Short mmCIF file of C-alpha atoms and ligand atoms in Angstrom, two decimals:
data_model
loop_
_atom_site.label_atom_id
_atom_site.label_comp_id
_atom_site.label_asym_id
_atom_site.label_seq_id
_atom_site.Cartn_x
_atom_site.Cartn_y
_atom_site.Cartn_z
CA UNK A 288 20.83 -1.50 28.48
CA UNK A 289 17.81 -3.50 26.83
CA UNK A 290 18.43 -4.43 23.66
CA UNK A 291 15.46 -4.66 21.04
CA UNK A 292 15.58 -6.43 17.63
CA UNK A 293 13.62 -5.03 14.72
CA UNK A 294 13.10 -7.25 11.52
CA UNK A 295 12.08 -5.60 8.47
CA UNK A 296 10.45 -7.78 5.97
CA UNK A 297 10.82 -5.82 2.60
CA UNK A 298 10.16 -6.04 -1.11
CA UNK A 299 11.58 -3.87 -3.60
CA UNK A 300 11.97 -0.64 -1.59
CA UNK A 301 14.63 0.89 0.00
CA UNK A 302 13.26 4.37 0.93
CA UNK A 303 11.07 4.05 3.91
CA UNK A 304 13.66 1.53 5.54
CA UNK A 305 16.24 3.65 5.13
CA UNK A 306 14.84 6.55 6.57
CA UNK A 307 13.31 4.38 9.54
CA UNK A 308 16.95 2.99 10.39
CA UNK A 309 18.64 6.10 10.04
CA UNK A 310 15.70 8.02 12.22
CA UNK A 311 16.42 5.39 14.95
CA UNK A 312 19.98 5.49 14.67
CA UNK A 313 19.47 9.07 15.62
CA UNK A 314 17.31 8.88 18.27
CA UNK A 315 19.68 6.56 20.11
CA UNK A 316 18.64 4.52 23.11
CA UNK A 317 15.32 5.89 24.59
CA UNK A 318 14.60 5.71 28.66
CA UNK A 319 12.09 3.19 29.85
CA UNK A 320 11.64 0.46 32.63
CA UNK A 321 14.92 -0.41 33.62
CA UNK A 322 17.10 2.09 31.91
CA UNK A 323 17.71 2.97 28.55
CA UNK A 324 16.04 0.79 25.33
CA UNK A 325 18.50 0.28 22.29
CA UNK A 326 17.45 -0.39 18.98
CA UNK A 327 18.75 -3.28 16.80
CA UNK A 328 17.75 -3.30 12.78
CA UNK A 329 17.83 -6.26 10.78
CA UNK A 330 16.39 -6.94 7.26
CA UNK A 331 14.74 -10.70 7.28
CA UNK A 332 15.89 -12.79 4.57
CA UNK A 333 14.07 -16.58 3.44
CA UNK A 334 14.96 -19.20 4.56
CA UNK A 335 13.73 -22.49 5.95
CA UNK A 336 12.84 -22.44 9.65
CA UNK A 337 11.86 -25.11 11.77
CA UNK A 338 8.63 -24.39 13.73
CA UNK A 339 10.28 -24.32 16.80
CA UNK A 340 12.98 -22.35 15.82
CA UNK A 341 13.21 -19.10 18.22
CA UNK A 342 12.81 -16.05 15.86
CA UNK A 343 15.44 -13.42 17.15
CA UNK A 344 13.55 -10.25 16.82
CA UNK A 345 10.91 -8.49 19.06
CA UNK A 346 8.94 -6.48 16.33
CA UNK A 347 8.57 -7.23 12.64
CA UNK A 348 7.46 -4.48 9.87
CA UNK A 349 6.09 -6.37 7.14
CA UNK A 350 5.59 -5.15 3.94
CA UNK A 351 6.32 -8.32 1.68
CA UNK A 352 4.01 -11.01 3.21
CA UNK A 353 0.87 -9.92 1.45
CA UNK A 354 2.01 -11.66 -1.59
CA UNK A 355 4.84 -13.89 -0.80
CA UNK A 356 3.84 -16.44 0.99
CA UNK A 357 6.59 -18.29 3.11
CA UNK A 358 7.18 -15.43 5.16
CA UNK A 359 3.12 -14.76 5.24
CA UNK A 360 3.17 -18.30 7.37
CA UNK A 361 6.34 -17.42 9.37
CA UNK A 362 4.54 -14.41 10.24
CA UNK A 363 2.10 -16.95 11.68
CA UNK A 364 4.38 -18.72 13.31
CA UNK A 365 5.82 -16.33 15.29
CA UNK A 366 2.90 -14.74 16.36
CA UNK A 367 1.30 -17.97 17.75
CA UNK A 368 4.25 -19.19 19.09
CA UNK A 369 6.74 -16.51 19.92
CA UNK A 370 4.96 -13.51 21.05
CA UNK A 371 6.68 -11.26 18.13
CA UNK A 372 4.79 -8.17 18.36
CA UNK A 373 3.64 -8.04 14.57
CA UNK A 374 1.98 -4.16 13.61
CA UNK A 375 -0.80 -6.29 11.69
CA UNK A 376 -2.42 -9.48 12.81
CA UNK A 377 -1.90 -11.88 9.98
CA UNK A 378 -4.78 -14.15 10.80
CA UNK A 379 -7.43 -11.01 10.57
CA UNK A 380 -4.85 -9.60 7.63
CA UNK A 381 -5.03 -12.68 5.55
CA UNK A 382 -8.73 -13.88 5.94
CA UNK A 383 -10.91 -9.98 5.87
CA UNK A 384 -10.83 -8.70 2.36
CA UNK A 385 -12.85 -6.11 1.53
CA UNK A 386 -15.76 -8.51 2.09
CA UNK A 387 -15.16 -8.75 5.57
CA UNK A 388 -14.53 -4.96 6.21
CA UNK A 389 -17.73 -4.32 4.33
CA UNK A 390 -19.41 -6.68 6.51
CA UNK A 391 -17.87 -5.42 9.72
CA UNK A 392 -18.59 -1.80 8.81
CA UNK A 393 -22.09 -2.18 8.29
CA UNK A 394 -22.36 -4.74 11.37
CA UNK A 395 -21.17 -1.90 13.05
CA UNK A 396 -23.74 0.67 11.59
CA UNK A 397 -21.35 2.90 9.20
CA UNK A 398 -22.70 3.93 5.88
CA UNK A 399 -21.42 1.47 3.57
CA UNK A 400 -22.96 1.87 -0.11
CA UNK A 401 -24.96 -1.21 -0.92
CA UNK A 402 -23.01 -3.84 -2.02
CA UNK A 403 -24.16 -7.14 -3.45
CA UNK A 404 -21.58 -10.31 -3.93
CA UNK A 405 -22.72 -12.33 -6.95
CA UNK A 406 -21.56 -15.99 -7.63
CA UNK A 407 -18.29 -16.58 -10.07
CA UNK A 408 -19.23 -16.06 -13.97
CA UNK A 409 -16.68 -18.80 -14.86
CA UNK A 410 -16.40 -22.17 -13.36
CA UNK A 411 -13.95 -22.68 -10.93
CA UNK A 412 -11.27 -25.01 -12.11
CA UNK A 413 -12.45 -27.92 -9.31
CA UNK A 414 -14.09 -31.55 -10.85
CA UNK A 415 -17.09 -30.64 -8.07
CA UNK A 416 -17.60 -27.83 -9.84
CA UNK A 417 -20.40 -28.76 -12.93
CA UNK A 418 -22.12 -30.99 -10.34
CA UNK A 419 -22.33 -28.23 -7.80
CA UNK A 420 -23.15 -25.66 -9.94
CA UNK A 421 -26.36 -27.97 -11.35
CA UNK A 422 -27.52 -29.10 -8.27
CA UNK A 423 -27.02 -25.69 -5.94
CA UNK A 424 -26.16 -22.48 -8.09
CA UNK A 425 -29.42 -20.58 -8.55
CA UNK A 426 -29.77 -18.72 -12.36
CA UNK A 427 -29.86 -15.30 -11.16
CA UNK A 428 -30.82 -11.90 -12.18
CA UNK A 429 -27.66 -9.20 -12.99
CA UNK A 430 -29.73 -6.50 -14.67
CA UNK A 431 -31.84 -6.76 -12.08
CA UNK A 432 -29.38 -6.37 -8.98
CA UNK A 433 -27.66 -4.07 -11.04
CA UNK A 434 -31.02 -1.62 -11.22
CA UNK A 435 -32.07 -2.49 -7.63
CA UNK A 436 -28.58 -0.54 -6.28
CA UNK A 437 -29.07 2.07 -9.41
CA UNK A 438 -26.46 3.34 -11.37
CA UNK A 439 -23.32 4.21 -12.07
CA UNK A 440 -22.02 1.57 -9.52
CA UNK A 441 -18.60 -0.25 -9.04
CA UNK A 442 -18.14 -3.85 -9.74
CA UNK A 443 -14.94 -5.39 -7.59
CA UNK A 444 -13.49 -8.09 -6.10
CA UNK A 445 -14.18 -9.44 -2.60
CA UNK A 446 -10.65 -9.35 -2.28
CA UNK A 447 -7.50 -7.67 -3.65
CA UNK A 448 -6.44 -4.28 -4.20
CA UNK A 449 -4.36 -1.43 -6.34
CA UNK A 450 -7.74 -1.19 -8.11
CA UNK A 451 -7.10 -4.87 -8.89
CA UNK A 452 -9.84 -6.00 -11.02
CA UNK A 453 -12.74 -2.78 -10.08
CA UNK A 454 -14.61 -1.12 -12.64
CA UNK A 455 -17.14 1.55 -12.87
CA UNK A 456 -20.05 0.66 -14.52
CA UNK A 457 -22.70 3.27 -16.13
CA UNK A 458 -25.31 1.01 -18.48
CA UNK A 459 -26.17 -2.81 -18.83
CA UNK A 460 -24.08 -3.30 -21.58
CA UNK A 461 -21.15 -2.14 -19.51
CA UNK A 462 -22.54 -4.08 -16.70
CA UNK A 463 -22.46 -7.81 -18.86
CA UNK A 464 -19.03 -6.72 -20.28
CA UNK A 465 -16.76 -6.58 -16.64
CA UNK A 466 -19.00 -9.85 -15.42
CA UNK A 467 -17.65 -11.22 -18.53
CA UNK A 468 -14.30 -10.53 -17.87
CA UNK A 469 -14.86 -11.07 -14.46
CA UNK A 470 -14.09 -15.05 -14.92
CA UNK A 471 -12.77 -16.66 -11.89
CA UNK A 472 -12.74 -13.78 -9.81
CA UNK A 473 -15.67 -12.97 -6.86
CA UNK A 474 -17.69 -10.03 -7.44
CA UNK A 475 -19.27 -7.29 -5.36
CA UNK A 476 -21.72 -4.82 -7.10
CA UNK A 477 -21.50 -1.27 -5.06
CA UNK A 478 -23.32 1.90 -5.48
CA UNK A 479 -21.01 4.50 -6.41
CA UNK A 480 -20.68 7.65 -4.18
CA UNK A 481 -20.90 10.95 -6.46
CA UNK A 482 -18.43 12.20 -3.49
CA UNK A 483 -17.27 15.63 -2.83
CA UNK A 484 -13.85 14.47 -1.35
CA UNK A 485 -12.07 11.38 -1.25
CA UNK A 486 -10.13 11.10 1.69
CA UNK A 487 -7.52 8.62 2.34
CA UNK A 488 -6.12 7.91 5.89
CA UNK A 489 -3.20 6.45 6.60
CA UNK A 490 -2.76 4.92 10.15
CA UNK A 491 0.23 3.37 11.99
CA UNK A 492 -0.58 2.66 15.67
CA UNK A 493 -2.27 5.03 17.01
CA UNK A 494 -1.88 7.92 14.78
CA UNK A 495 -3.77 8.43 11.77
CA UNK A 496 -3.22 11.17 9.01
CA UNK A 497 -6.20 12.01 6.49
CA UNK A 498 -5.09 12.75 3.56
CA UNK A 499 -6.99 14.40 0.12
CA UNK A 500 -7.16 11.75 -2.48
CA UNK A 501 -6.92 12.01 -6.21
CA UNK A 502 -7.58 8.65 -7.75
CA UNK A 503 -7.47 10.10 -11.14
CA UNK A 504 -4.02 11.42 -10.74
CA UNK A 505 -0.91 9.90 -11.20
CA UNK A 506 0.69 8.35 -8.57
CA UNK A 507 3.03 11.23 -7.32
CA UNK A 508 0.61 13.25 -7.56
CA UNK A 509 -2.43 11.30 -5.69
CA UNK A 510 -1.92 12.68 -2.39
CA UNK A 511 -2.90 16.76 -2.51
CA UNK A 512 -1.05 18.77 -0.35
CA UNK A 513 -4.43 20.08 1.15
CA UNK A 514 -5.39 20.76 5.12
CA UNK A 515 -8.68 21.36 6.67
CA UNK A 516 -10.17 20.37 3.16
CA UNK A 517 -12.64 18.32 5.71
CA UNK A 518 -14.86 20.21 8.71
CA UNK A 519 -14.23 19.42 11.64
CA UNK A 520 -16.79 17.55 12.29
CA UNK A 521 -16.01 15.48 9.03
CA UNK A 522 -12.64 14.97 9.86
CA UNK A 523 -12.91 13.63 13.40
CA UNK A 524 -15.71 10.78 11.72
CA UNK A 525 -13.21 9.97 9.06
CA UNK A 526 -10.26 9.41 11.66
CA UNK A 527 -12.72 7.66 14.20
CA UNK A 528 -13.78 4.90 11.42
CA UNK A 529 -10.53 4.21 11.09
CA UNK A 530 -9.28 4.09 14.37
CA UNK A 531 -12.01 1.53 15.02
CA UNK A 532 -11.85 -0.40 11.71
CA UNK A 533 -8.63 -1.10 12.73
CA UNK A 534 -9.01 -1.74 16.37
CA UNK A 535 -11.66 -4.25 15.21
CA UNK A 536 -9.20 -6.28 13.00
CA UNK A 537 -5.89 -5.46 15.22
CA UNK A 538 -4.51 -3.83 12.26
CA UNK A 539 -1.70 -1.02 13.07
CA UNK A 540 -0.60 -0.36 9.94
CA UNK A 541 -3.13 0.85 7.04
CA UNK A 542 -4.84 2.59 5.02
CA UNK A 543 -8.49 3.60 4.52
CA UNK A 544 -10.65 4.85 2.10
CA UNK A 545 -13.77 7.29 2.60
CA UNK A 546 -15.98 9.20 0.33
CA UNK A 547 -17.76 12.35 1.87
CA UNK A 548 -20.47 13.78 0.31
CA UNK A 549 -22.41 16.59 1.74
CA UNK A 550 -21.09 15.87 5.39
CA UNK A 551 -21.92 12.41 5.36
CA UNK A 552 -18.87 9.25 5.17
CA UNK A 553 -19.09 6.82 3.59
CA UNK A 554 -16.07 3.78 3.80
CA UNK A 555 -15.60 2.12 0.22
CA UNK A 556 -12.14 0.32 1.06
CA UNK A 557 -10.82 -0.55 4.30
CA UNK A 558 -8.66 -3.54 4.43
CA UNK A 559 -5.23 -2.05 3.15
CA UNK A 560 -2.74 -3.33 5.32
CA UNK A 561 1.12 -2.54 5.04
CA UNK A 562 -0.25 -0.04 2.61
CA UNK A 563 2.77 1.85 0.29
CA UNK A 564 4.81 4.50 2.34
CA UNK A 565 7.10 4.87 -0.70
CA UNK A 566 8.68 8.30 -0.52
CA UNK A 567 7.61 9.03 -3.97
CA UNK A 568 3.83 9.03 -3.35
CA UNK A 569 3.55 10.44 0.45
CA UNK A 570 6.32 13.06 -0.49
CA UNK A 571 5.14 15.63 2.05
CA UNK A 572 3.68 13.27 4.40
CA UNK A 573 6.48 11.50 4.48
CA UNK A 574 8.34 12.34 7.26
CA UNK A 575 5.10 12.05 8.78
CA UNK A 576 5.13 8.62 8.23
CA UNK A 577 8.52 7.94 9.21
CA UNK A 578 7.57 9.42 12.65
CA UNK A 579 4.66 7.65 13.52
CA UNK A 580 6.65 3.94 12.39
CA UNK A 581 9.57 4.79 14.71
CA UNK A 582 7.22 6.12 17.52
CA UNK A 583 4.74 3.03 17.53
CA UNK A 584 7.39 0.64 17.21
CA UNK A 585 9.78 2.19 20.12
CA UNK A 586 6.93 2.71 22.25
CA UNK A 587 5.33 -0.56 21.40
CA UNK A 588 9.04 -2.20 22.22
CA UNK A 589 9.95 -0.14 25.70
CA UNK A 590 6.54 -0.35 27.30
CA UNK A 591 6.32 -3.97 26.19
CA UNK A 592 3.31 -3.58 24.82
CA UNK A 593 1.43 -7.26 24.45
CA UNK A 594 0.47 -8.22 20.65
CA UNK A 595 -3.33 -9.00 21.04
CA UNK A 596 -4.63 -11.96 18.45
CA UNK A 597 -8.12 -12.05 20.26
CA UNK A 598 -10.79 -9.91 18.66
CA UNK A 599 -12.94 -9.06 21.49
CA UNK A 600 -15.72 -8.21 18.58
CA UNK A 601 -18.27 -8.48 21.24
CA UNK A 602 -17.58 -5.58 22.74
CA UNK A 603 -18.20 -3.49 19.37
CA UNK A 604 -21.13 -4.79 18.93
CA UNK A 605 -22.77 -4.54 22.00
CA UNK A 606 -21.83 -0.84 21.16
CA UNK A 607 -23.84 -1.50 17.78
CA UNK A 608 -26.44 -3.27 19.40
CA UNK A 609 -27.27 -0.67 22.37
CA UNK A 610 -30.80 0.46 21.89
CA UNK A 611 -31.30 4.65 21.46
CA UNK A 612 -27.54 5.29 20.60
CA UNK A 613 -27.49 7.80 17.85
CA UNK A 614 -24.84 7.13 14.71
CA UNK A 615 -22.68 10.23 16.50
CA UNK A 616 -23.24 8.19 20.03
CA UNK A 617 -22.09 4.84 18.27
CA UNK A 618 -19.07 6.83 16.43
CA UNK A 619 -17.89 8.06 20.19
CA UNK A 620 -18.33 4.80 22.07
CA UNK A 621 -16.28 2.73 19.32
CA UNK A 622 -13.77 5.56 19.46
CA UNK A 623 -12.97 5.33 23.52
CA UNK A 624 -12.65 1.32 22.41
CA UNK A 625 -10.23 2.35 19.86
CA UNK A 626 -8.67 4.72 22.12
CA UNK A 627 -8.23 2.28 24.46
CA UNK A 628 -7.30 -0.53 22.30
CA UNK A 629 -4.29 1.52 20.78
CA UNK A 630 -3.60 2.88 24.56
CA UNK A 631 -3.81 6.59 23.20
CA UNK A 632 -3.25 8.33 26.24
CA UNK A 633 -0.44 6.37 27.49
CA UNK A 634 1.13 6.64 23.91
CA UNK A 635 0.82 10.12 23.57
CA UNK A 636 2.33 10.86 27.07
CA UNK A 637 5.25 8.44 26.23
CA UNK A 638 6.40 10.72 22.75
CA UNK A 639 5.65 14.11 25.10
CA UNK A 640 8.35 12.79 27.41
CA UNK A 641 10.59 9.56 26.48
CA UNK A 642 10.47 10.98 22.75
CA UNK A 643 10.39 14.44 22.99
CA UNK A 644 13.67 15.42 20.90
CA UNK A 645 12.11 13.04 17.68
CA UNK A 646 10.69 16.17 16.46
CA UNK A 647 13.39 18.47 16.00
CA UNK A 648 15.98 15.56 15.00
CA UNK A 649 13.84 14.86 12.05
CA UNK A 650 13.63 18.43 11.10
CA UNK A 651 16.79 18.48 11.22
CA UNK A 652 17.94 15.12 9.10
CA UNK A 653 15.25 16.05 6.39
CA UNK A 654 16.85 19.98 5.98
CA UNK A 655 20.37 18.01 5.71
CA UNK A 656 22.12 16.86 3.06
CA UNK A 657 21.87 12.90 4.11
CA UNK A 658 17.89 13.35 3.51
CA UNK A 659 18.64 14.75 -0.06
CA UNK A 660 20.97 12.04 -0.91
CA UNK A 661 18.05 9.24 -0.01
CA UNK A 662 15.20 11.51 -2.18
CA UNK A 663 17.50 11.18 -5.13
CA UNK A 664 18.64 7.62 -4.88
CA UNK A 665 15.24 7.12 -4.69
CA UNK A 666 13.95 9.08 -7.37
CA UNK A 667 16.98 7.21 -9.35
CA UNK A 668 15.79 3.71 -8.39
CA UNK A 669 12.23 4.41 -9.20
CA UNK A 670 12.00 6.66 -12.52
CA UNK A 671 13.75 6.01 -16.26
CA UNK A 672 16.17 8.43 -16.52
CA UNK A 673 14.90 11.11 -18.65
CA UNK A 674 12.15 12.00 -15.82
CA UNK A 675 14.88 12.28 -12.89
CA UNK A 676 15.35 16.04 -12.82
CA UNK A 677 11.38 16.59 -12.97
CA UNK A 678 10.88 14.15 -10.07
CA UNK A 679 13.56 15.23 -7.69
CA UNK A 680 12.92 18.97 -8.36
CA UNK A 681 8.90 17.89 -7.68
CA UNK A 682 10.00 16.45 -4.36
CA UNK A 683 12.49 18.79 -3.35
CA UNK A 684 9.78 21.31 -3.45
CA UNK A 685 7.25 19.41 -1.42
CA UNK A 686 9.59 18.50 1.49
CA UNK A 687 11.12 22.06 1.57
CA UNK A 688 7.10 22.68 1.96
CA UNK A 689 7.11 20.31 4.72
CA UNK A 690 10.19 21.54 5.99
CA UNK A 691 8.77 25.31 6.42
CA UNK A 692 5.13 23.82 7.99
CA UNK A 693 7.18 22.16 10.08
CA UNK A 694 9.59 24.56 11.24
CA UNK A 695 6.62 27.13 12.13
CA UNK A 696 4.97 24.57 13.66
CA UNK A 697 8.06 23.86 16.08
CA UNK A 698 8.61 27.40 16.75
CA UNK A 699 4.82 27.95 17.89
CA UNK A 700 5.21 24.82 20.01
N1 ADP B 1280 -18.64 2.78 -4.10
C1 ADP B 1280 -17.77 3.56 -4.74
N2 ADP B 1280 -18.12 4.81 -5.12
C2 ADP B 1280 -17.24 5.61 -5.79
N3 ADP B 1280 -16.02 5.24 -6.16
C3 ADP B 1280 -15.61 3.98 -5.85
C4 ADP B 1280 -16.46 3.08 -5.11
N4 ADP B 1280 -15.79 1.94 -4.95
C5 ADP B 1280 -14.60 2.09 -5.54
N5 ADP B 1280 -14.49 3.31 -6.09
C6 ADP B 1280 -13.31 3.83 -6.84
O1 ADP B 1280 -12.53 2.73 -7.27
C7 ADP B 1280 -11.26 2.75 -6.66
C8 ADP B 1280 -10.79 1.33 -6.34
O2 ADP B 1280 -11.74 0.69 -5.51
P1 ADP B 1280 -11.34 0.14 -4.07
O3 ADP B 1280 -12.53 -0.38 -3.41
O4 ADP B 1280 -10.58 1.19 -3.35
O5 ADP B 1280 -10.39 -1.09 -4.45
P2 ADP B 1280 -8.81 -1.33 -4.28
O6 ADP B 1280 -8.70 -2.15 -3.06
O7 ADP B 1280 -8.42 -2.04 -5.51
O8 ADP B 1280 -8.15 0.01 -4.10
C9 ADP B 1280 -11.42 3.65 -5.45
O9 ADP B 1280 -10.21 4.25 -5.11
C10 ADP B 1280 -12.43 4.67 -5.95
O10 ADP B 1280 -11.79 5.66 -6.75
MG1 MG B 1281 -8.61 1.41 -2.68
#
């Protein structure tokens, strides 16, 4: 038996773990080179490690290193130095903010709105600053940028995210308040998208889900229970920009953000990694979600797949670069380099065979009672009291949704 060790680097939550663990305690030990794989879980916990201490896991799932930042550097650490297959490479995940998305997306030809970064409004708190900002920093224009893109437009950071900081701005006095209040933080201007449908796509390895989008809506209710509310043609650009966004950056696990509008996608925020996979606001994707971690992570584990740190950007643009590819050419080209990047074919033949009984067990554990238990410990953990019957009855009804999509889907299969 080969035994595989799984570190989970957490914050707050308890849902999605819990469901992972208890999904791969299920499973049980899954055939592969040399015999069966088994499946070891352990939640990380700080403490101080020597730099050539040998980690003991295989795989990490990180969802606390984006703002705490001693395990953000052991994440480096064991990268660089112990091969630990991380679902997100934290030298791309910590440098490329929005910024650098932007910049890759529209290196790469994709419609990003135009988008202008201005310099701080405040002084940075650095001595160098006043003499810098006399000898170098231009006077500049706003109103002017500002009615080059047109607008309404947005005005957010280069960084950041959970709307950190972004406003939408309709007039120049609106415009001169958020720079205001911008202070030390870096600004983009972007034209706003009047968009028909926001669609938000959630990938993990080599799956992605597009999802409807409410940004208005509260948060359980943000994700509309909605399919085919893309064409087909629509949908398969959405997924591919994805797929490639994150082949580009050697992100596994994330989420991005398009607008469509009359057919046409356009990405406004694509550097989400670990994104939220609480229970509460995927509800019927959920189990979804659960799937895909336990799939990428086993099959990323038994075929010992290699964590790649090298970008290999050349070969995307060379794609961008080739003279007479149409957009739709470009879009197919990056998507066989996505394809083969995430090792599609190879993935999807491993869950037909080595995985094939995932689907029914989690029908199964999400019908049961143990499933129920978790959605109202949850619901517990994350509501005030007064709002726990609404919020478990509003989630009981979406997964018994999911439950009956699922079970028709099983039977058909
Ligand atoms: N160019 C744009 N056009 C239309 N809406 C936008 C645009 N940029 C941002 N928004 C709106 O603002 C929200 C937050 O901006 P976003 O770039 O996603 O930042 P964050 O990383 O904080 O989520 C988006 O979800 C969307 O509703
Ligand atoms: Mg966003």
């Amino acid at each position: 038996m080969t035994r595989h060790t799984i570190g989970l680097l957490l914050g707050t939550e308890d849902d999605w773990p819990s469901a992972f663990t208890e999904i791969l305690r299920r499973l049980g030990p899954v055939d592969g080179p040399g015999g069966p794989h088994a499946f070891d879980i352990e939640r990380i916990t700080i403490e101080p490690f020597s730099l050539r201490d040998r980690p003991r896991y295989d795989l990490v799932i990180d969802r606390l290193a984006y703002w705490y930042y001693h395990p953000r550097e052991w994440l480096k650490k064991v990268a660089m130095m112990d091969g630990v297959y991380l679902l997100n490479s934290p030298f791309t995940f910590q440098s490329m903010e929005k910024h650098a998305a932007y910049c890759a997306m529209m290196r790469l030809g994709l419609k990003v709105p135009e988008t202008v970064l201005v310099p701080y409004k405040n002084p940075l708190d650095n001595s160098r600053y006043a003499y810098t900002a006399a000898r170098y920093n231009q006077p500049f224009d706003l109103d002017a940028i500002a009615q080059k893109i047109g607008y309404p437009l947005f005005m957010k950071p280069y960084d950041g995210g959970a709307w950190r900081g972004v406003s939408r701005i309709n007039n120049v006095a609106e415009l001169h308040a958020a720079y205001d209040a911008s202070g030390e933080m870096l600004m983009h201007l972007q034209k706003a998208i009047d968009y028909d449908v926001f669609a938000r796509s959630l990938s993990i390895g080599a799956e992605t889900m597009v999802m409807k989008f409410q940004p208005d809506q509260p948060m359980h209710l943000r994700y509309a229970v909605e399919h085919d509310f893309l064409s087909p043609d629509a949908g398969l650009e959405v997924v591919t920009i994805s797929k490639l966004v994150n082949a580009f950056f050697r992100w596994e696990f994330n989420s991005c953000e398009t607008l469509v509008k009359g057919g046409e996608a356009y990405p406004i925020d694509y550097a989400n990694a670990c994104p939220d996979v609480a229970l509460t606001s995927l509800h019927y994707y959920f189990p979804w979600a659960m799937k895909a971690l336990v799939k990428w992570t086993v099959f990323a584990l038994v075929t010992g797949r290699p964590a790649r740190l090298d970008l290999e950007t050349d070969r995307f643009f060379a794609v961008a670069d080739e003279p007479g590819l149409s957009y739709g050419d470009k879009l197919g080209e990056y998507r066989k380099l996505a394809d083969a990047y995430f090792d599609t074919e190879r993935y999807q033949d491993f869950c037909a065979t080595s995985l094939a009984r995932l689907d029914q067990l989690v029908l199964d554990w999400v019908t049961g009672p143990g499933f129920d238990q978790l959605l109202v410990r949850t619901v517990q953990a994350v509501y005030p009291e007064h709002e726990h019957d609404q919020f478990i009855a509003h989630l009981r009804g979406l997964l018994h949704l999911w439950v009956r999509d699922e079970s028709t889907r099983l039977a058909a299969a």
